[in-house]
mmCIF file of C-alpha atoms in Angstrom:
data_model
loop_
_atom_site.group_PDB
_atom_site.id
_atom_site.type_symbol
_atom_site.label_atom_id
_atom_site.label_comp_id
_atom_site.label_asym_id
_atom_site.label_seq_id
_atom_site.Cartn_x
_atom_site.Cartn_y
_atom_site.Cartn_z
ATOM 1 C CA MET A 1 101.749 113.308 74.925
ATOM 2 C CA SER A 2 98.896 111.217 74.330
ATOM 3 C CA SER A 3 97.238 112.062 71.107
ATOM 4 C CA SER A 4 94.407 110.184 72.334
ATOM 5 C CA VAL A 5 92.109 112.079 75.183
ATOM 6 C CA SER A 6 91.549 110.079 79.061
ATOM 7 C CA PRO A 7 88.204 108.646 79.558
ATOM 8 C CA LEU A 8 87.760 110.180 82.588
ATOM 9 C CA ALA A 9 88.362 113.697 80.675
ATOM 10 C CA PRO A 10 85.750 116.403 82.272
ATOM 11 C CA LYS A 11 83.031 116.343 79.355
ATOM 12 C CA THR A 12 82.160 119.813 79.508
ATOM 13 C CA VAL A 13 85.735 123.116 79.479
ATOM 14 C CA PRO A 14 84.371 126.140 81.071
ATOM 15 C CA ASP A 15 84.306 129.870 79.484
ATOM 16 C CA MET A 16 87.647 130.954 81.493
ATOM 17 C CA PRO A 17 86.659 135.310 81.691
ATOM 18 C CA VAL A 18 89.571 137.900 81.009
ATOM 19 C CA ILE A 19 91.205 139.381 84.046
ATOM 20 C CA ALA A 20 92.270 142.856 84.569
ATOM 21 C CA GLY A 21 95.901 143.073 85.011
ATOM 22 C CA VAL A 22 96.999 139.291 82.959
ATOM 23 C CA ARG A 23 97.931 139.399 79.943
ATOM 24 C CA LEU A 24 98.629 135.799 77.978
ATOM 25 C CA ALA A 25 100.730 134.010 75.078
ATOM 26 C CA THR A 26 101.763 131.151 73.649
ATOM 27 C CA ALA A 27 104.675 130.452 71.495
ATOM 28 C CA GLU A 28 106.930 127.209 69.396
ATOM 29 C CA ALA A 29 110.759 127.158 71.233
ATOM 30 C CA GLY A 30 111.956 124.322 69.974
ATOM 31 C CA ILE A 31 112.555 123.039 73.283
ATOM 32 C CA ARG A 32 112.106 119.693 72.506
ATOM 33 C CA TYR A 33 108.663 119.051 70.818
ATOM 34 C CA LYS A 34 107.781 119.382 67.133
ATOM 35 C CA ASN A 35 104.465 121.163 65.713
ATOM 36 C CA ARG A 36 103.033 122.107 69.017
ATOM 37 C CA THR A 37 103.173 125.123 71.837
ATOM 38 C CA ASP A 38 105.313 124.388 73.720
ATOM 39 C CA VAL A 39 105.771 128.497 76.025
ATOM 40 C CA LEU A 40 104.062 130.313 77.925
ATOM 41 C CA LEU A 41 104.484 133.631 78.721
ATOM 42 C CA ALA A 42 102.013 135.609 81.233
ATOM 43 C CA VAL A 43 102.953 139.492 81.968
ATOM 44 C CA MET A 44 100.787 140.937 85.176
ATOM 45 C CA ASP A 45 100.381 144.662 85.669
ATOM 46 C CA LYS A 46 102.733 146.564 88.342
ATOM 47 C CA GLY A 47 101.962 145.661 91.098
ATOM 48 C CA THR A 48 100.665 142.282 91.245
ATOM 49 C CA ALA A 49 101.005 140.239 94.823
ATOM 50 C CA VAL A 50 102.536 136.573 93.720
ATOM 51 C CA ALA A 51 102.298 133.538 96.368
ATOM 52 C CA GLY A 52 104.168 129.982 96.176
ATOM 53 C CA VAL A 53 104.443 126.514 97.188
ATOM 54 C CA PHE A 54 106.783 124.007 96.079
ATOM 55 C CA THR A 55 108.268 120.435 96.258
ATOM 56 C CA ARG A 56 109.553 119.321 99.731
ATOM 57 C CA SER A 57 112.341 117.317 96.687
ATOM 58 C CA LYS A 58 115.485 117.022 98.368
ATOM 59 C CA CYS A 59 116.664 117.408 94.156
ATOM 60 C CA PRO A 60 114.180 120.790 93.115
ATOM 61 C CA SER A 61 114.727 122.141 89.994
ATOM 62 C CA ALA A 62 116.889 124.706 89.204
ATOM 63 C CA PRO A 63 113.699 127.322 88.099
ATOM 64 C CA VAL A 64 111.959 125.630 91.927
ATOM 65 C CA GLU A 65 115.357 127.225 93.437
ATOM 66 C CA TRP A 66 114.998 130.789 91.450
ATOM 67 C CA CYS A 67 111.085 131.135 92.263
ATOM 68 C CA ARG A 68 111.933 130.486 96.110
ATOM 69 C CA ALA A 69 114.025 133.167 96.730
ATOM 70 C CA LYS A 70 111.843 135.601 94.134
ATOM 71 C CA LEU A 71 109.078 134.580 95.983
ATOM 72 C CA LYS A 72 110.443 136.793 99.090
ATOM 73 C CA GLY A 73 110.139 140.327 97.203
ATOM 74 C CA GLY A 74 106.417 140.050 96.598
ATOM 75 C CA LYS A 75 105.682 141.527 93.690
ATOM 76 C CA ALA A 76 105.806 139.835 89.495
ATOM 77 C CA ARG A 77 105.605 141.179 86.514
ATOM 78 C CA ALA A 78 106.089 137.611 84.101
ATOM 79 C CA LEU A 79 105.290 134.058 84.879
ATOM 80 C CA VAL A 80 107.404 132.502 81.929
ATOM 81 C CA VAL A 81 107.220 128.004 81.715
ATOM 82 C CA ASN A 82 107.939 125.621 79.115
ATOM 83 C CA SER A 83 107.274 121.999 78.169
ATOM 84 C CA GLY A 84 109.498 119.104 77.380
ATOM 85 C CA ASN A 85 112.853 120.115 79.779
ATOM 86 C CA ALA A 86 112.287 120.265 83.535
ATOM 87 C CA ASN A 87 115.498 122.260 83.864
ATOM 88 C CA ALA A 88 116.555 119.473 87.103
ATOM 89 C CA PHE A 89 119.484 117.335 87.750
ATOM 90 C CA THR A 90 121.069 120.141 85.690
ATOM 91 C CA GLY A 91 123.619 121.270 88.246
ATOM 92 C CA LYS A 92 125.234 124.746 87.115
ATOM 93 C CA THR A 93 123.902 125.151 83.554
ATOM 94 C CA GLY A 94 120.477 124.621 85.028
ATOM 95 C CA ARG A 95 121.117 127.954 87.498
ATOM 96 C CA ALA A 96 122.677 129.656 84.309
ATOM 97 C CA SER A 97 119.791 128.475 81.803
ATOM 98 C CA THR A 98 116.945 130.119 84.987
ATOM 99 C CA ALA A 99 119.255 133.232 85.260
ATOM 100 C CA LEU A 100 119.128 133.865 81.254
ATOM 101 C CA THR A 101 115.568 133.059 80.495
ATOM 102 C CA ALA A 102 114.582 135.151 83.238
ATOM 103 C CA LYS A 103 117.262 137.964 81.797
ATOM 104 C CA ILE A 104 115.412 137.486 78.468
ATOM 105 C CA ALA A 105 112.175 137.641 79.872
ATOM 106 C CA ALA A 106 112.643 141.034 81.996
ATOM 107 C CA LYS A 107 113.881 142.921 79.242
ATOM 108 C CA ALA A 108 110.724 141.818 77.102
ATOM 109 C CA VAL A 109 108.754 142.847 79.117
ATOM 110 C CA GLY A 110 109.995 145.496 80.883
ATOM 111 C CA CYS A 111 110.526 144.775 84.239
ATOM 112 C CA SER A 112 113.447 143.447 87.147
ATOM 113 C CA GLU A 113 114.338 140.070 86.818
ATOM 114 C CA SER A 114 113.226 139.597 90.678
ATOM 115 C CA GLU A 115 110.017 140.131 89.456
ATOM 116 C CA ILE A 116 110.112 137.015 86.580
ATOM 117 C CA PHE A 117 108.817 133.502 87.704
ATOM 118 C CA LEU A 118 109.744 130.511 86.098
ATOM 119 C CA ALA A 119 108.584 126.934 85.668
ATOM 120 C CA SER A 120 109.379 123.914 83.463
ATOM 121 C CA THR A 121 108.294 120.510 82.888
ATOM 122 C CA GLY A 122 109.351 117.302 81.148
ATOM 123 C CA VAL A 123 112.668 114.879 80.991
ATOM 124 C CA ILE A 124 115.266 115.165 84.138
ATOM 125 C CA GLY A 125 119.129 116.041 83.526
ATOM 126 C CA GLU A 126 119.178 117.343 79.708
ATOM 127 C CA PRO A 127 120.165 120.719 80.169
ATOM 128 C CA LEU A 128 117.520 123.641 78.655
ATOM 129 C CA ASP A 129 119.038 125.567 75.492
ATOM 130 C CA ALA A 130 117.178 129.239 77.256
ATOM 131 C CA THR A 131 119.085 130.458 73.763
ATOM 132 C CA LYS A 132 116.120 129.478 72.441
ATOM 133 C CA PHE A 133 114.198 132.134 74.452
ATOM 134 C CA ASP A 134 115.947 134.774 72.769
ATOM 135 C CA GLY A 135 113.627 137.024 70.590
ATOM 136 C CA VAL A 136 110.460 134.460 70.944
ATOM 137 C CA LEU A 137 109.630 136.025 74.805
ATOM 138 C CA GLY A 138 110.229 139.506 72.899
ATOM 139 C CA ARG A 139 107.989 138.597 70.731
ATOM 140 C CA LEU A 140 104.884 136.863 73.409
ATOM 141 C CA ALA A 141 105.378 140.668 75.180
ATOM 142 C CA GLU A 142 104.651 141.916 71.763
ATOM 143 C CA THR A 143 101.220 139.841 71.224
ATOM 144 C CA ALA A 144 100.280 138.677 74.437
ATOM 145 C CA ALA A 145 96.670 139.555 75.572
ATOM 146 C CA PRO A 146 93.830 139.210 77.753
ATOM 147 C CA GLY A 147 92.350 135.986 77.563
ATOM 148 C CA ASP A 148 93.475 132.607 76.159
ATOM 149 C CA TYR A 149 94.183 130.173 79.037
ATOM 150 C CA LEU A 150 92.780 127.310 76.843
ATOM 151 C CA ALA A 151 96.353 127.645 74.608
ATOM 152 C CA ALA A 152 97.852 128.980 77.929
ATOM 153 C CA ALA A 153 96.778 125.262 79.915
ATOM 154 C CA ARG A 154 98.085 123.902 76.347
ATOM 155 C CA ALA A 155 101.038 124.575 75.883
ATOM 156 C CA ILE A 156 102.842 123.364 79.745
ATOM 157 C CA MET A 157 101.105 120.102 78.683
ATOM 158 C CA THR A 158 103.439 116.999 78.255
ATOM 159 C CA THR A 159 101.705 113.191 78.700
ATOM 160 C CA ASP A 160 98.555 114.959 79.966
ATOM 161 C CA THR A 161 96.089 114.301 77.427
ATOM 162 C CA PHE A 162 93.846 117.573 77.732
ATOM 163 C CA PRO A 163 94.038 121.071 79.001
ATOM 164 C CA LYS A 164 93.292 121.702 83.078
ATOM 165 C CA VAL A 165 91.645 124.846 83.572
ATOM 166 C CA ALA A 166 89.465 126.341 86.399
ATOM 167 C CA THR A 167 87.534 129.139 87.138
ATOM 168 C CA ALA A 168 85.371 130.920 89.618
ATOM 169 C CA THR A 169 83.715 134.585 89.771
ATOM 170 C CA VAL A 170 82.505 135.424 93.737
ATOM 171 C CA LYS A 171 81.383 138.984 95.555
ATOM 172 C CA LEU A 172 84.463 140.661 97.326
ATOM 173 C CA GLY A 173 83.307 144.063 99.181
ATOM 174 C CA LYS A 174 81.206 146.079 96.719
ATOM 175 C CA ALA A 175 82.955 144.167 92.968
ATOM 176 C CA LYS A 176 83.366 140.678 91.787
ATOM 177 C CA VAL A 177 86.245 139.343 91.684
ATOM 178 C CA THR A 178 87.948 136.893 89.211
ATOM 179 C CA ILE A 179 89.762 133.676 89.771
ATOM 180 C CA ASN A 180 91.178 131.702 87.009
ATOM 181 C CA GLY A 181 93.571 128.325 87.232
ATOM 182 C CA MET A 182 95.061 125.952 85.027
ATOM 183 C CA ALA A 183 97.204 122.953 85.667
ATOM 184 C CA LYS A 184 99.114 120.008 84.202
ATOM 185 C CA GLY A 185 100.487 117.072 85.632
ATOM 186 C CA ALA A 186 98.926 113.611 84.412
ATOM 187 C CA GLY A 187 102.639 111.583 85.951
ATOM 188 C CA MET A 188 104.941 111.298 88.744
ATOM 189 C CA ILE A 189 102.478 112.854 91.044
ATOM 190 C CA ALA A 190 102.220 112.967 94.459
ATOM 191 C CA PRO A 191 102.235 116.054 95.787
ATOM 192 C CA ASP A 192 103.920 116.900 99.100
ATOM 193 C CA MET A 193 103.042 120.899 100.256
ATOM 194 C CA ALA A 194 102.220 121.759 96.288
ATOM 195 C CA THR A 195 101.757 120.203 93.073
ATOM 196 C CA MET A 196 103.044 119.041 89.406
ATOM 197 C CA LEU A 197 102.129 122.849 87.917
ATOM 198 C CA SER A 198 99.569 124.819 88.408
ATOM 199 C CA PHE A 199 98.836 128.943 87.894
ATOM 200 C CA ILE A 200 96.072 131.112 89.778
ATOM 201 C CA PHE A 201 95.151 134.666 88.679
ATOM 202 C CA THR A 202 93.062 136.495 90.001
ATOM 203 C CA ASP A 203 91.610 140.514 90.393
ATOM 204 C CA ALA A 204 91.852 140.630 93.920
ATOM 205 C CA PRO A 205 93.662 143.045 96.406
ATOM 206 C CA ILE A 206 95.223 140.655 98.742
ATOM 207 C CA ALA A 207 98.659 141.399 99.389
ATOM 208 C CA PRO A 208 101.592 139.018 99.005
ATOM 209 C CA ALA A 209 101.580 137.150 102.814
ATOM 210 C CA ALA A 210 97.626 137.103 102.827
ATOM 211 C CA LEU A 211 97.580 135.184 99.004
ATOM 212 C CA GLN A 212 100.523 133.280 100.690
ATOM 213 C CA ALA A 213 98.856 131.893 103.962
ATOM 214 C CA LEU A 214 95.843 131.364 101.416
ATOM 215 C CA LEU A 215 97.773 129.154 99.039
ATOM 216 C CA LYS A 216 100.141 127.242 101.865
ATOM 217 C CA ALA A 217 96.362 126.633 103.801
ATOM 218 C CA GLY A 218 94.360 125.422 100.762
ATOM 219 C CA VAL A 219 96.924 123.516 99.005
ATOM 220 C CA GLU A 220 96.063 120.784 101.999
ATOM 221 C CA ASP A 221 92.879 119.276 101.154
ATOM 222 C CA THR A 222 93.148 119.786 97.646
ATOM 223 C CA PHE A 223 96.419 119.223 95.326
ATOM 224 C CA ASN A 224 97.910 117.286 98.694
ATOM 225 C CA THR A 225 94.830 114.902 98.790
ATOM 226 C CA VAL A 226 96.008 113.456 94.973
ATOM 227 C CA THR A 227 98.527 110.254 93.664
ATOM 228 C CA ILE A 228 98.576 109.015 91.005
ATOM 229 C CA ASP A 229 101.931 107.044 91.220
ATOM 230 C CA GLY A 230 103.498 107.617 94.760
ATOM 231 C CA ASP A 231 105.994 110.227 92.701
ATOM 232 C CA THR A 232 106.879 113.316 93.850
ATOM 233 C CA SER A 233 108.184 115.778 91.324
ATOM 234 C CA THR A 234 111.592 117.990 91.573
ATOM 235 C CA SER A 235 109.376 120.406 89.750
ATOM 236 C CA ASP A 236 106.461 120.667 91.453
ATOM 237 C CA THR A 237 105.600 124.165 91.489
ATOM 238 C CA LEU A 238 102.227 126.242 92.706
ATOM 239 C CA LEU A 239 102.151 130.233 91.995
ATOM 240 C CA SER A 240 99.195 132.374 92.263
ATOM 241 C CA PHE A 241 98.903 136.176 91.384
ATOM 242 C CA ALA A 242 96.726 138.813 92.467
ATOM 243 C CA THR A 243 96.637 141.985 90.472
ATOM 244 C CA GLY A 244 93.943 143.826 92.524
ATOM 245 C CA ALA A 245 92.674 145.000 89.555
ATOM 246 C CA ALA A 246 89.571 145.022 90.934
ATOM 247 C CA ALA A 247 89.670 148.112 93.675
ATOM 248 C CA ALA A 248 89.291 150.376 91.366
ATOM 249 C CA HIS A 249 85.909 148.433 91.619
ATOM 250 C CA GLY A 250 85.032 148.761 95.185
ATOM 251 C CA ALA A 251 87.372 145.560 95.990
ATOM 252 C CA PRO A 252 88.531 146.219 99.295
ATOM 253 C CA LYS A 253 92.265 145.967 99.325
ATOM 254 C CA ILE A 254 92.941 142.861 101.712
ATOM 255 C CA SER A 255 96.126 142.578 103.978
ATOM 256 C CA ARG A 256 95.038 139.812 106.179
ATOM 257 C CA ALA A 257 94.178 136.089 104.971
ATOM 258 C CA SER A 258 91.772 135.793 108.447
ATOM 259 C CA ASP A 259 89.946 139.475 107.259
ATOM 260 C CA PRO A 260 86.610 137.803 107.438
ATOM 261 C CA ARG A 261 85.331 139.872 103.851
ATOM 262 C CA LEU A 262 87.760 137.129 102.505
ATOM 263 C CA LYS A 263 85.175 134.307 103.563
ATOM 264 C CA THR A 264 83.433 133.793 100.119
ATOM 265 C CA PHE A 265 86.402 134.589 97.984
ATOM 266 C CA VAL A 266 88.657 131.325 99.822
ATOM 267 C CA LYS A 267 85.973 129.128 99.250
ATOM 268 C CA ALA A 268 85.598 129.936 95.374
ATOM 269 C CA PHE A 269 89.242 129.649 95.473
ATOM 270 C CA ASN A 270 89.817 126.461 97.250
ATOM 271 C CA GLN A 271 87.397 125.295 95.004
ATOM 272 C CA VAL A 272 89.233 126.109 92.118
ATOM 273 C CA LEU A 273 92.284 124.580 93.506
ATOM 274 C CA ALA A 274 90.175 121.088 94.245
ATOM 275 C CA ASN A 275 88.884 121.090 90.651
ATOM 276 C CA LEU A 276 92.019 121.530 89.469
ATOM 277 C CA ALA A 277 93.424 118.542 91.118
ATOM 278 C CA GLU A 278 90.616 116.252 90.294
ATOM 279 C CA GLN A 279 91.349 116.824 86.621
ATOM 280 C CA VAL A 280 94.886 115.884 87.746
ATOM 281 C CA ALA A 281 93.666 112.722 88.577
ATOM 282 C CA ARG A 282 91.697 111.951 85.676
ATOM 283 C CA ASP A 283 94.257 112.447 83.220
ATOM 284 C CA GLY A 284 96.697 109.615 85.295
ATOM 285 C CA GLU A 285 98.568 108.235 83.155
ATOM 286 C CA GLY A 286 97.066 105.373 81.083
ATOM 287 C CA ALA A 287 93.956 105.665 83.538
ATOM 288 C CA ARG A 288 90.635 104.204 83.112
ATOM 289 C CA LYS A 289 88.932 104.808 85.918
ATOM 290 C CA LEU A 290 88.747 107.503 88.722
ATOM 291 C CA VAL A 291 89.091 106.039 92.868
ATOM 292 C CA ARG A 292 87.565 108.409 95.820
ATOM 293 C CA ILE A 293 88.960 106.907 98.471
ATOM 294 C CA THR A 294 87.899 107.547 102.510
ATOM 295 C CA VAL A 295 88.491 106.540 105.403
ATOM 296 C CA GLU A 296 87.193 107.467 108.732
ATOM 297 C CA GLY A 297 86.753 106.446 111.910
ATOM 298 C CA ALA A 298 90.707 107.022 112.012
ATOM 299 C CA LYS A 299 92.160 108.080 115.232
ATOM 300 C CA THR A 300 92.698 111.902 113.586
ATOM 301 C CA LYS A 301 92.694 113.090 110.106
ATOM 302 C CA ALA A 302 96.178 112.702 109.883
ATOM 303 C CA SER A 303 96.434 108.780 110.557
ATOM 304 C CA ALA A 304 92.947 108.874 107.917
ATOM 305 C CA ARG A 305 95.018 110.315 105.539
ATOM 306 C CA LYS A 306 98.813 108.150 105.914
ATOM 307 C CA ILE A 307 95.905 105.334 105.643
ATOM 308 C CA ALA A 308 94.324 106.769 102.620
ATOM 309 C CA MET A 309 97.501 107.404 100.839
ATOM 310 C CA SER A 310 98.599 103.705 101.488
ATOM 311 C CA ILE A 311 95.681 102.454 99.736
ATOM 312 C CA ALA A 312 96.190 104.670 97.063
ATOM 313 C CA ASN A 313 99.869 104.224 96.190
ATOM 314 C CA SER A 314 99.588 100.163 95.949
ATOM 315 C CA PRO A 315 100.422 98.934 93.121
ATOM 316 C CA LEU A 316 98.471 95.302 94.029
ATOM 317 C CA VAL A 317 95.039 97.750 95.094
ATOM 318 C CA LYS A 318 95.560 100.232 91.870
ATOM 319 C CA THR A 319 96.142 97.515 89.244
ATOM 320 C CA ALA A 320 93.364 95.395 90.947
ATOM 321 C CA ILE A 321 90.940 98.135 90.026
ATOM 322 C CA ALA A 322 92.355 98.505 86.944
ATOM 323 C CA GLY A 323 91.449 94.702 86.421
ATOM 324 C CA GLU A 324 87.816 95.410 88.084
ATOM 325 C CA ASP A 325 88.565 93.382 90.851
ATOM 326 C CA ALA A 326 87.371 93.904 94.377
ATOM 327 C CA ASN A 327 90.171 92.448 96.493
ATOM 328 C CA TRP A 328 89.306 93.508 99.381
ATOM 329 C CA GLY A 329 92.231 91.544 100.644
ATOM 330 C CA ARG A 330 94.462 94.508 99.326
ATOM 331 C CA VAL A 331 93.438 97.074 100.787
ATOM 332 C CA VAL A 332 93.561 95.587 104.478
ATOM 333 C CA MET A 333 97.360 94.769 103.396
ATOM 334 C CA ALA A 334 97.494 98.480 102.332
ATOM 335 C CA VAL A 335 95.583 99.302 105.682
ATOM 336 C CA GLY A 336 97.710 97.418 107.738
ATOM 337 C CA LYS A 337 101.175 98.369 106.620
ATOM 338 C CA ALA A 338 100.474 102.115 107.156
ATOM 339 C CA GLY A 339 102.103 102.626 110.836
ATOM 340 C CA GLU A 340 98.951 103.869 112.034
ATOM 341 C CA PRO A 341 96.645 102.873 114.619
ATOM 342 C CA ALA A 342 94.392 99.236 113.173
ATOM 343 C CA ASP A 343 91.632 96.775 114.342
ATOM 344 C CA ARG A 344 91.631 94.485 112.287
ATOM 345 C CA ASP A 345 88.557 92.811 113.921
ATOM 346 C CA LYS A 346 86.921 96.297 113.931
ATOM 347 C CA LEU A 347 87.645 97.030 109.989
ATOM 348 C CA SER A 348 84.735 97.184 107.109
ATOM 349 C CA ILE A 349 85.718 98.218 103.683
ATOM 350 C CA SER A 350 83.177 99.194 100.801
ATOM 351 C CA PHE A 351 83.137 99.566 97.298
ATOM 352 C CA ASN A 352 80.779 102.014 95.159
ATOM 353 C CA GLY A 353 78.524 101.563 98.543
ATOM 354 C CA ILE A 354 78.602 97.583 98.165
ATOM 355 C CA ARG A 355 79.758 96.513 101.858
ATOM 356 C CA VAL A 356 82.524 93.377 100.476
ATOM 357 C CA ALA A 357 84.054 92.958 104.500
ATOM 358 C CA LYS A 358 82.943 93.810 107.660
ATOM 359 C CA SER A 359 84.191 93.173 111.350
ATOM 360 C CA GLY A 360 87.629 91.933 109.954
ATOM 361 C CA ALA A 361 85.770 89.456 107.633
ATOM 362 C CA ARG A 362 84.441 89.167 104.624
ATOM 363 C CA ASP A 363 81.263 90.623 104.444
ATOM 364 C CA PRO A 364 78.066 87.598 104.874
ATOM 365 C CA SER A 365 75.894 89.230 102.212
ATOM 366 C CA TYR A 366 78.508 89.179 99.744
ATOM 367 C CA ASP A 367 77.540 88.868 96.070
ATOM 368 C CA GLU A 368 80.388 88.358 93.448
ATOM 369 C CA VAL A 369 77.527 89.232 90.951
ATOM 370 C CA GLN A 370 76.765 92.219 92.712
ATOM 371 C CA VAL A 371 80.192 93.713 93.498
ATOM 372 C CA SER A 372 82.023 92.609 89.867
ATOM 373 C CA GLU A 373 79.596 94.563 88.432
ATOM 374 C CA ALA A 374 80.050 97.968 90.135
ATOM 375 C CA MET A 375 83.543 97.337 89.821
ATOM 376 C CA LYS A 376 83.091 97.862 85.555
ATOM 377 C CA ALA A 377 81.696 101.800 86.777
ATOM 378 C CA PRO A 378 84.317 104.363 85.444
ATOM 379 C CA GLU A 379 84.381 106.270 89.269
ATOM 380 C CA ILE A 380 85.339 103.859 92.054
ATOM 381 C CA ALA A 381 84.124 104.896 95.464
ATOM 382 C CA ILE A 382 85.946 102.852 98.574
ATOM 383 C CA LEU A 383 85.381 103.569 102.089
ATOM 384 C CA VAL A 384 86.969 102.262 105.124
ATOM 385 C CA SER A 385 85.661 102.275 108.294
ATOM 386 C CA LEU A 386 88.436 101.385 111.092
ATOM 387 C CA GLY A 387 85.915 102.068 114.315
ATOM 388 C CA LEU A 388 89.019 103.671 116.647
ATOM 389 C CA GLY A 389 87.292 107.328 116.662
ATOM 390 C CA LYS A 390 86.505 110.326 114.443
ATOM 391 C CA GLY A 391 89.208 110.600 112.111
ATOM 392 C CA ARG A 392 87.912 111.286 108.418
ATOM 393 C CA ASP A 393 89.811 112.292 105.196
ATOM 394 C CA ARG A 394 89.741 110.925 101.737
ATOM 395 C CA VAL A 395 92.475 111.564 98.377
ATOM 396 C CA MET A 396 92.011 110.393 94.642
ATOM 397 C CA THR A 397 94.490 108.647 92.352
ATOM 398 C CA CYS A 398 93.295 105.888 90.057
ATOM 399 C CA ASP A 399 93.927 102.930 88.976
ATOM 400 C CA LEU A 400 97.175 101.594 87.211
ATOM 401 C CA THR A 401 97.599 100.580 83.848
ATOM 402 C CA LYS A 402 99.641 98.704 81.168
ATOM 403 C CA GLU A 403 99.523 101.672 79.471
ATOM 404 C CA TYR A 404 100.651 103.594 82.699
ATOM 405 C CA VAL A 405 104.071 101.119 81.626
ATOM 406 C CA ALA A 406 103.858 101.542 78.416
ATOM 407 C CA ILE A 407 104.173 105.483 78.642
ATOM 408 C CA ASN A 408 106.900 105.177 80.894
ATOM 409 C CA GLY A 409 108.568 103.269 79.608
ATOM 410 C CA ASP A 410 110.132 105.231 76.591
ATOM 411 C CA TYR A 411 109.563 108.620 78.260
ATOM 412 C CA ARG A 412 112.726 110.039 76.798
ATOM 413 C CA SER A 413 113.065 108.231 73.665
#
């Protein structure tokens, strides 16, 4: 974890309201870090619905496999998250570790092991000593209280420089319902149907199947539009929990994601996901600039997404931005290699609203001094116009600096 906060960090942190049916606690279990919290326990009331999406990596972590198997039950009583060790590529030892962690947690909370959900983040390939949770989780279950989401977000950080939280409150029927979320992630970021680690809590009474549909749809234009380095993690986990406590105050019970009464809730839910996704981009390892890449005029939205990701994942584009160089030639390169329909002679490119290339050549009005000044901004908007159709999409990334190399050059040591 860095000692200095990213210059792109949000200037304010929201007040995170209490959500009925959710209690949180953190502790120092000594997993890897010293003198900092590294384990989070979230305890939910009976009947809490759960939904989740996970990495598509063919080398998933043991906790990802555990959660996938338990998600079929649709109910959750507790979430255990540790930082410092990903429990990935750990074979039978890793599976035994998840089983022991769930057993300890289930005893502490007083529920079935099938209602325990797990997530781990940190170094890959190192065995996770689950015996370190023995006693710790029991104490956390006793002290868990409605509340400190910021402390919870801090406990799951690795190379993050700030805790990431977001919240929204909306009406559902006659009741106000709250959506709180937290996330961690700064490197090994290129989500594929999920995110790094993120957990969303609400008191809305939504059935597991409906919640699953909302989550799967919501992630596509939020977390799945973020890339830091093009590397999809083994541990990507996004879980959502709905306690249903708002039903006591007039919120209708929702069984279908298509229920029209969910319209306002879905908008707020997706806003929380989008907020957290942007915070991840702002905290990219070594980042000094937030980069928004928009591709328009593509054949389809899917084509626009692929081209935007090709630009966002290009080390040459990202290092040029770090050097405050509006090198549109590198953007042209990234468009051309994406494998999607493109016409060189129709291509136009802009940096922060200044068009630098038009119709396949340098813009006639190009002014090096003006563009160089624009590239000094902490946020860079790249617009690519293909002139082929109506497809449009946007992704977020950050620049690639020397600090990224420094952080990842000695991550294990």
